[in-house]
Amino acid sequence: MPKLSQWFIKSAVIYVILGMLMGITMGMKQDFTLAPAHAHLNLIGWVSLALMGFYYNAVPAKAEWRAAYAQFWISTVGVWVMIPGLILTLLVVPAGEPLVIVGSLITLIGMVLFAVNVYRR
Ligand code: HEM
């Protein structure tokens, strides 16, 4: 398995553990305020990043692309900025909004870069 795949999958499992803990905490407290942040952490952090990891394992030549590691880091920073921003926004902390905007744009750039790699010859 390419190292890049391992990077994606190793970080994705951390996000899903955090996401599940968040889900369990919401259930225990019966407070679902953070449900959208839980959903995005799981669906971007776990599902999307793990899919990228499995893709790079299925098509290892794509992991050799010069920008492939940049794509990993851009997608990673996207999660790191967007999810805390979303949590703060849901908690009605004004500082959250710029973070969620910037984080979601970084996340989009990561996905566009991934798409470029997928379509590249
Ligand atoms: C231990 C595992 C998990 C627990 C305990 C858990 C718990 C929860 C809870 C309590 C809610 C809020 C329900 C409500 O608003 O009534 C929720 C929503 C949701 N969860 Fe999870 N969850 C888990 C794992 C996952 C995973 C792995 C995913 C996706 C891959 C996921 C995706 C979602 C989505 C999409 C929502 C809806 C969010 C919304 O309505 O804004 N969850 N979950």
PDB file of C-alpha atoms and ligand atoms in Angstrom:
ATOM      1  CA  MET A   1       0.000   0.000   0.000  1.00  0.00           C
ATOM      2  CA  PRO A   2       1.444   3.451  -0.928  1.00  0.00           C
ATOM      3  CA  LYS A   3       2.533   5.539   2.052  1.00  0.00           C
ATOM      4  CA  LEU A   4       0.085   8.207   0.950  1.00  0.00           C
ATOM      5  CA  SER A   5      -2.832   5.740   1.319  1.00  0.00           C
ATOM      6  CA  GLN A   6      -1.674   4.940   4.825  1.00  0.00           C
ATOM      7  CA  TRP A   7      -1.523   8.647   5.690  1.00  0.00           C
ATOM      8  CA  PHE A   8      -5.115   9.105   4.546  1.00  0.00           C
ATOM      9  CA  ILE A   9      -6.461   6.018   6.276  1.00  0.00           C
ATOM     10  CA  LYS A  10      -4.495   6.541   9.502  1.00  0.00           C
ATOM     11  CA  SER A  11      -5.864  10.058   9.838  1.00  0.00           C
ATOM     12  CA  ALA A  12      -9.386   9.020   8.760  1.00  0.00           C
ATOM     13  CA  VAL A  13      -9.663   6.460  11.588  1.00  0.00           C
ATOM     14  CA  ILE A  14      -8.712   9.151  14.104  1.00  0.00           C
ATOM     15  CA  TYR A  15     -11.482  11.402  12.750  1.00  0.00           C
ATOM     16  CA  VAL A  16     -14.103   8.637  12.939  1.00  0.00           C
ATOM     17  CA  ILE A  17     -13.148   7.809  16.538  1.00  0.00           C
ATOM     18  CA  LEU A  18     -13.479  11.511  17.426  1.00  0.00           C
ATOM     19  CA  GLY A  19     -16.745  11.661  15.447  1.00  0.00           C
ATOM     20  CA  MET A  20     -18.164   8.626  17.223  1.00  0.00           C
ATOM     21  CA  LEU A  21     -17.161   9.982  20.627  1.00  0.00           C
ATOM     22  CA  MET A  22     -18.913  13.191  19.671  1.00  0.00           C
ATOM     23  CA  GLY A  23     -22.038  11.203  18.674  1.00  0.00           C
ATOM     24  CA  ILE A  24     -22.009   9.232  21.925  1.00  0.00           C
ATOM     25  CA  THR A  25     -21.562  12.451  23.932  1.00  0.00           C
ATOM     26  CA  MET A  26     -24.509  14.052  22.103  1.00  0.00           C
ATOM     27  CA  GLY A  27     -26.657  11.019  22.894  1.00  0.00           C
ATOM     28  CA  MET A  28     -25.629  10.947  26.544  1.00  0.00           C
ATOM     29  CA  LYS A  29     -26.348  14.656  26.988  1.00  0.00           C
ATOM     30  CA  GLN A  30     -29.451  14.581  24.750  1.00  0.00           C
ATOM     31  CA  ASP A  31     -28.077  17.768  23.210  1.00  0.00           C
ATOM     32  CA  PHE A  32     -27.836  17.573  19.430  1.00  0.00           C
ATOM     33  CA  THR A  33     -26.592  21.122  18.802  1.00  0.00           C
ATOM     34  CA  LEU A  34     -23.345  19.820  17.350  1.00  0.00           C
ATOM     35  CA  ALA A  35     -24.972  17.169  15.092  1.00  0.00           C
ATOM     36  CA  PRO A  36     -23.932  18.934  11.842  1.00  0.00           C
ATOM     37  CA  ALA A  37     -20.295  19.119  13.048  1.00  0.00           C
ATOM     38  CA  HIS A  38     -20.437  15.427  14.014  1.00  0.00           C
ATOM     39  CA  ALA A  39     -21.836  14.606  10.546  1.00  0.00           C
ATOM     40  CA  HIS A  40     -19.161  16.625   8.717  1.00  0.00           C
ATOM     41  CA  LEU A  41     -16.314  15.259  10.799  1.00  0.00           C
ATOM     42  CA  ASN A  42     -17.476  11.740   9.973  1.00  0.00           C
ATOM     43  CA  LEU A  43     -18.355  12.331   6.334  1.00  0.00           C
ATOM     44  CA  ILE A  44     -15.373  14.484   5.340  1.00  0.00           C
ATOM     45  CA  GLY A  45     -12.809  13.324   7.894  1.00  0.00           C
ATOM     46  CA  TRP A  46     -13.665   9.633   7.806  1.00  0.00           C
ATOM     47  CA  VAL A  47     -15.584   8.787   4.626  1.00  0.00           C
ATOM     48  CA  SER A  48     -14.009  11.217   2.131  1.00  0.00           C
ATOM     49  CA  LEU A  49     -10.422  10.889   3.350  1.00  0.00           C
ATOM     50  CA  ALA A  50     -10.632   7.092   3.672  1.00  0.00           C
ATOM     51  CA  LEU A  51     -12.044   6.923   0.111  1.00  0.00           C
ATOM     52  CA  MET A  52      -9.049   8.942  -1.108  1.00  0.00           C
ATOM     53  CA  GLY A  53      -6.740   6.552   0.762  1.00  0.00           C
ATOM     54  CA  PHE A  54      -8.367   3.501  -0.826  1.00  0.00           C
ATOM     55  CA  TYR A  55      -8.288   5.186  -4.245  1.00  0.00           C
ATOM     56  CA  TYR A  56      -4.537   5.780  -3.987  1.00  0.00           C
ATOM     57  CA  ASN A  57      -4.142   2.141  -2.986  1.00  0.00           C
ATOM     58  CA  ALA A  58      -6.198   0.989  -5.994  1.00  0.00           C
ATOM     59  CA  VAL A  59      -4.311   3.285  -8.408  1.00  0.00           C
ATOM     60  CA  PRO A  60      -0.819   3.588  -6.862  1.00  0.00           C
ATOM     61  CA  ALA A  61       0.578   5.524  -9.861  1.00  0.00           C
ATOM     62  CA  LYS A  62      -1.619   8.455  -8.805  1.00  0.00           C
ATOM     63  CA  ALA A  63       0.122   8.550  -5.421  1.00  0.00           C
ATOM     64  CA  GLU A  64       3.359   9.351  -7.304  1.00  0.00           C
ATOM     65  CA  TRP A  65       1.986  12.694  -8.508  1.00  0.00           C
ATOM     66  CA  ARG A  66       4.099  15.609  -7.218  1.00  0.00           C
ATOM     67  CA  ALA A  67       1.055  17.357  -5.770  1.00  0.00           C
ATOM     68  CA  ALA A  68      -0.476  14.248  -4.151  1.00  0.00           C
ATOM     69  CA  TYR A  69       1.038  14.953  -0.718  1.00  0.00           C
ATOM     70  CA  ALA A  70       0.022  18.601  -1.009  1.00  0.00           C
ATOM     71  CA  GLN A  71      -3.489  17.300  -1.676  1.00  0.00           C
ATOM     72  CA  PHE A  72      -3.321  15.266   1.549  1.00  0.00           C
ATOM     73  CA  TRP A  73      -2.208  18.277   3.583  1.00  0.00           C
ATOM     74  CA  ILE A  74      -4.732  20.658   2.023  1.00  0.00           C
ATOM     75  CA  SER A  75      -7.573  18.203   2.746  1.00  0.00           C
ATOM     76  CA  THR A  76      -6.215  17.701   6.274  1.00  0.00           C
ATOM     77  CA  VAL A  77      -5.936  21.405   7.056  1.00  0.00           C
ATOM     78  CA  GLY A  78      -9.446  21.808   5.618  1.00  0.00           C
ATOM     79  CA  VAL A  79     -10.793  19.406   8.280  1.00  0.00           C
ATOM     80  CA  TRP A  80      -8.725  21.031  11.023  1.00  0.00           C
ATOM     81  CA  VAL A  81     -10.068  24.504  10.216  1.00  0.00           C
ATOM     82  CA  MET A  82     -13.605  23.706   9.080  1.00  0.00           C
ATOM     83  CA  ILE A  83     -14.739  21.389  11.905  1.00  0.00           C
ATOM     84  CA  PRO A  84     -13.690  23.631  14.827  1.00  0.00           C
ATOM     85  CA  GLY A  85     -15.176  26.563  12.880  1.00  0.00           C
ATOM     86  CA  LEU A  86     -18.433  24.659  12.492  1.00  0.00           C
ATOM     87  CA  ILE A  87     -18.477  23.734  16.194  1.00  0.00           C
ATOM     88  CA  LEU A  88     -17.944  27.386  17.184  1.00  0.00           C
ATOM     89  CA  THR A  89     -20.601  28.548  14.708  1.00  0.00           C
ATOM     90  CA  LEU A  90     -23.133  26.057  16.123  1.00  0.00           C
ATOM     91  CA  LEU A  91     -22.257  27.315  19.612  1.00  0.00           C
ATOM     92  CA  VAL A  92     -22.945  30.851  18.312  1.00  0.00           C
ATOM     93  CA  VAL A  93     -19.356  32.025  18.794  1.00  0.00           C
ATOM     94  CA  PRO A  94     -18.750  34.745  16.138  1.00  0.00           C
ATOM     95  CA  ALA A  95     -15.126  33.669  15.512  1.00  0.00           C
ATOM     96  CA  GLY A  96     -16.471  30.398  14.086  1.00  0.00           C
ATOM     97  CA  GLU A  97     -17.948  31.836  10.917  1.00  0.00           C
ATOM     98  CA  PRO A  98     -14.739  33.013   9.201  1.00  0.00           C
ATOM     99  CA  LEU A  99     -13.105  29.712  10.174  1.00  0.00           C
ATOM    100  CA  VAL A 100     -15.901  27.648   8.679  1.00  0.00           C
ATOM    101  CA  ILE A 101     -15.825  29.727   5.491  1.00  0.00           C
ATOM    102  CA  VAL A 102     -12.045  29.459   5.066  1.00  0.00           C
ATOM    103  CA  GLY A 103     -12.023  25.798   6.174  1.00  0.00           C
ATOM    104  CA  SER A 104     -14.735  24.801   3.727  1.00  0.00           C
ATOM    105  CA  LEU A 105     -12.904  26.557   0.863  1.00  0.00           C
ATOM    106  CA  ILE A 106      -9.661  24.754   1.786  1.00  0.00           C
ATOM    107  CA  THR A 107     -11.642  21.482   1.898  1.00  0.00           C
ATOM    108  CA  LEU A 108     -13.039  22.253  -1.559  1.00  0.00           C
ATOM    109  CA  ILE A 109      -9.542  22.995  -2.923  1.00  0.00           C
ATOM    110  CA  GLY A 110      -8.362  19.633  -1.525  1.00  0.00           C
ATOM    111  CA  MET A 111     -11.193  17.834  -3.310  1.00  0.00           C
ATOM    112  CA  VAL A 112     -10.622  19.747  -6.585  1.00  0.00           C
ATOM    113  CA  LEU A 113      -6.925  18.822  -6.434  1.00  0.00           C
ATOM    114  CA  PHE A 114      -7.933  15.195  -5.851  1.00  0.00           C
ATOM    115  CA  ALA A 115     -10.259  15.411  -8.868  1.00  0.00           C
ATOM    116  CA  VAL A 116      -7.414  16.866 -10.970  1.00  0.00           C
ATOM    117  CA  ASN A 117      -5.285  13.867 -10.019  1.00  0.00           C
ATOM    118  CA  VAL A 118      -8.116  11.422 -10.802  1.00  0.00           C
ATOM    119  CA  TYR A 119      -8.654  12.929 -14.269  1.00  0.00           C
ATOM    120  CA  ARG A 120      -4.954  13.438 -15.021  1.00  0.00           C
ATOM    121  CA  ARG A 121      -3.465  11.035 -17.591  1.00  0.00           C
TER     122      ARG A 121
HETATM  123  C1  HEM B   1     -20.595   5.731  17.653  1.00  0.00           C
HETATM  124  C2  HEM B   1     -21.046   6.132  16.473  1.00  0.00           C
HETATM  125  C3  HEM B   1     -22.062   7.230  16.283  1.00  0.00           C
HETATM  126  C4  HEM B   1     -22.944   7.776  17.177  1.00  0.00           C
HETATM  127  C5  HEM B   1     -23.162   7.397  18.656  1.00  0.00           C
HETATM  128  C6  HEM B   1     -23.694   8.799  16.461  1.00  0.00           C
HETATM  129  C7  HEM B   1     -24.676   9.596  17.038  1.00  0.00           C
HETATM  130  C8  HEM B   1     -25.404  10.556  16.385  1.00  0.00           C
HETATM  131  C9  HEM B   1     -26.395  11.426  16.998  1.00  0.00           C
HETATM  132  C10 HEM B   1     -26.818  11.395  18.458  1.00  0.00           C
HETATM  133  C11 HEM B   1     -26.874  12.235  16.026  1.00  0.00           C
HETATM  134  C12 HEM B   1     -27.949  13.343  16.171  1.00  0.00           C
HETATM  135  C13 HEM B   1     -29.291  12.790  15.882  1.00  0.00           C
HETATM  136  C14 HEM B   1     -30.360  13.869  16.000  1.00  0.00           C
HETATM  137  O1  HEM B   1     -30.078  15.056  15.700  1.00  0.00           O
HETATM  138  O2  HEM B   1     -31.493  13.524  16.356  1.00  0.00           O
HETATM  139  C15 HEM B   1     -26.201  11.889  14.788  1.00  0.00           C
HETATM  140  C16 HEM B   1     -26.426  12.490  13.566  1.00  0.00           C
HETATM  141  C17 HEM B   1     -25.769  12.164  12.402  1.00  0.00           C
HETATM  142  N1  HEM B   1     -24.735  11.285  12.258  1.00  0.00           N
HETATM  143 FE1  HEM B   1     -23.950  10.111  13.725  1.00  0.00          FE
HETATM  144  N2  HEM B   1     -23.259   8.855  15.171  1.00  0.00           N
HETATM  145  C18 HEM B   1     -22.251   7.927  15.000  1.00  0.00           C
HETATM  146  C19 HEM B   1     -21.516   7.700  13.859  1.00  0.00           C
HETATM  147  C20 HEM B   1     -21.719   8.311  12.644  1.00  0.00           C
HETATM  148  C21 HEM B   1     -20.937   8.053  11.424  1.00  0.00           C
HETATM  149  C22 HEM B   1     -19.779   7.037  11.329  1.00  0.00           C
HETATM  150  C23 HEM B   1     -21.453   8.854  10.460  1.00  0.00           C
HETATM  151  C24 HEM B   1     -21.068   9.025   9.026  1.00  0.00           C
HETATM  152  C25 HEM B   1     -20.141   8.311   8.407  1.00  0.00           C
HETATM  153  C26 HEM B   1     -22.543   9.633  11.060  1.00  0.00           C
HETATM  154  C27 HEM B   1     -23.302  10.543  10.381  1.00  0.00           C
HETATM  155  C28 HEM B   1     -24.336  11.270  10.944  1.00  0.00           C
HETATM  156  C29 HEM B   1     -25.183  12.195  10.194  1.00  0.00           C
HETATM  157  C30 HEM B   1     -25.103  12.494   8.700  1.00  0.00           C
HETATM  158  C31 HEM B   1     -26.065  12.767  11.116  1.00  0.00           C
HETATM  159  C32 HEM B   1     -27.151  13.815  10.847  1.00  0.00           C
HETATM  160  C33 HEM B   1     -26.612  15.177  11.240  1.00  0.00           C
HETATM  161  C34 HEM B   1     -27.652  16.277  11.221  1.00  0.00           C
HETATM  162  O3  HEM B   1     -28.848  15.993  11.265  1.00  0.00           O
HETATM  163  O4  HEM B   1     -27.237  17.457  11.178  1.00  0.00           O
HETATM  164  N3  HEM B   1     -22.647   9.276  12.374  1.00  0.00           N
HETATM  165  N4  HEM B   1     -25.309  10.879  15.025  1.00  0.00           N
END
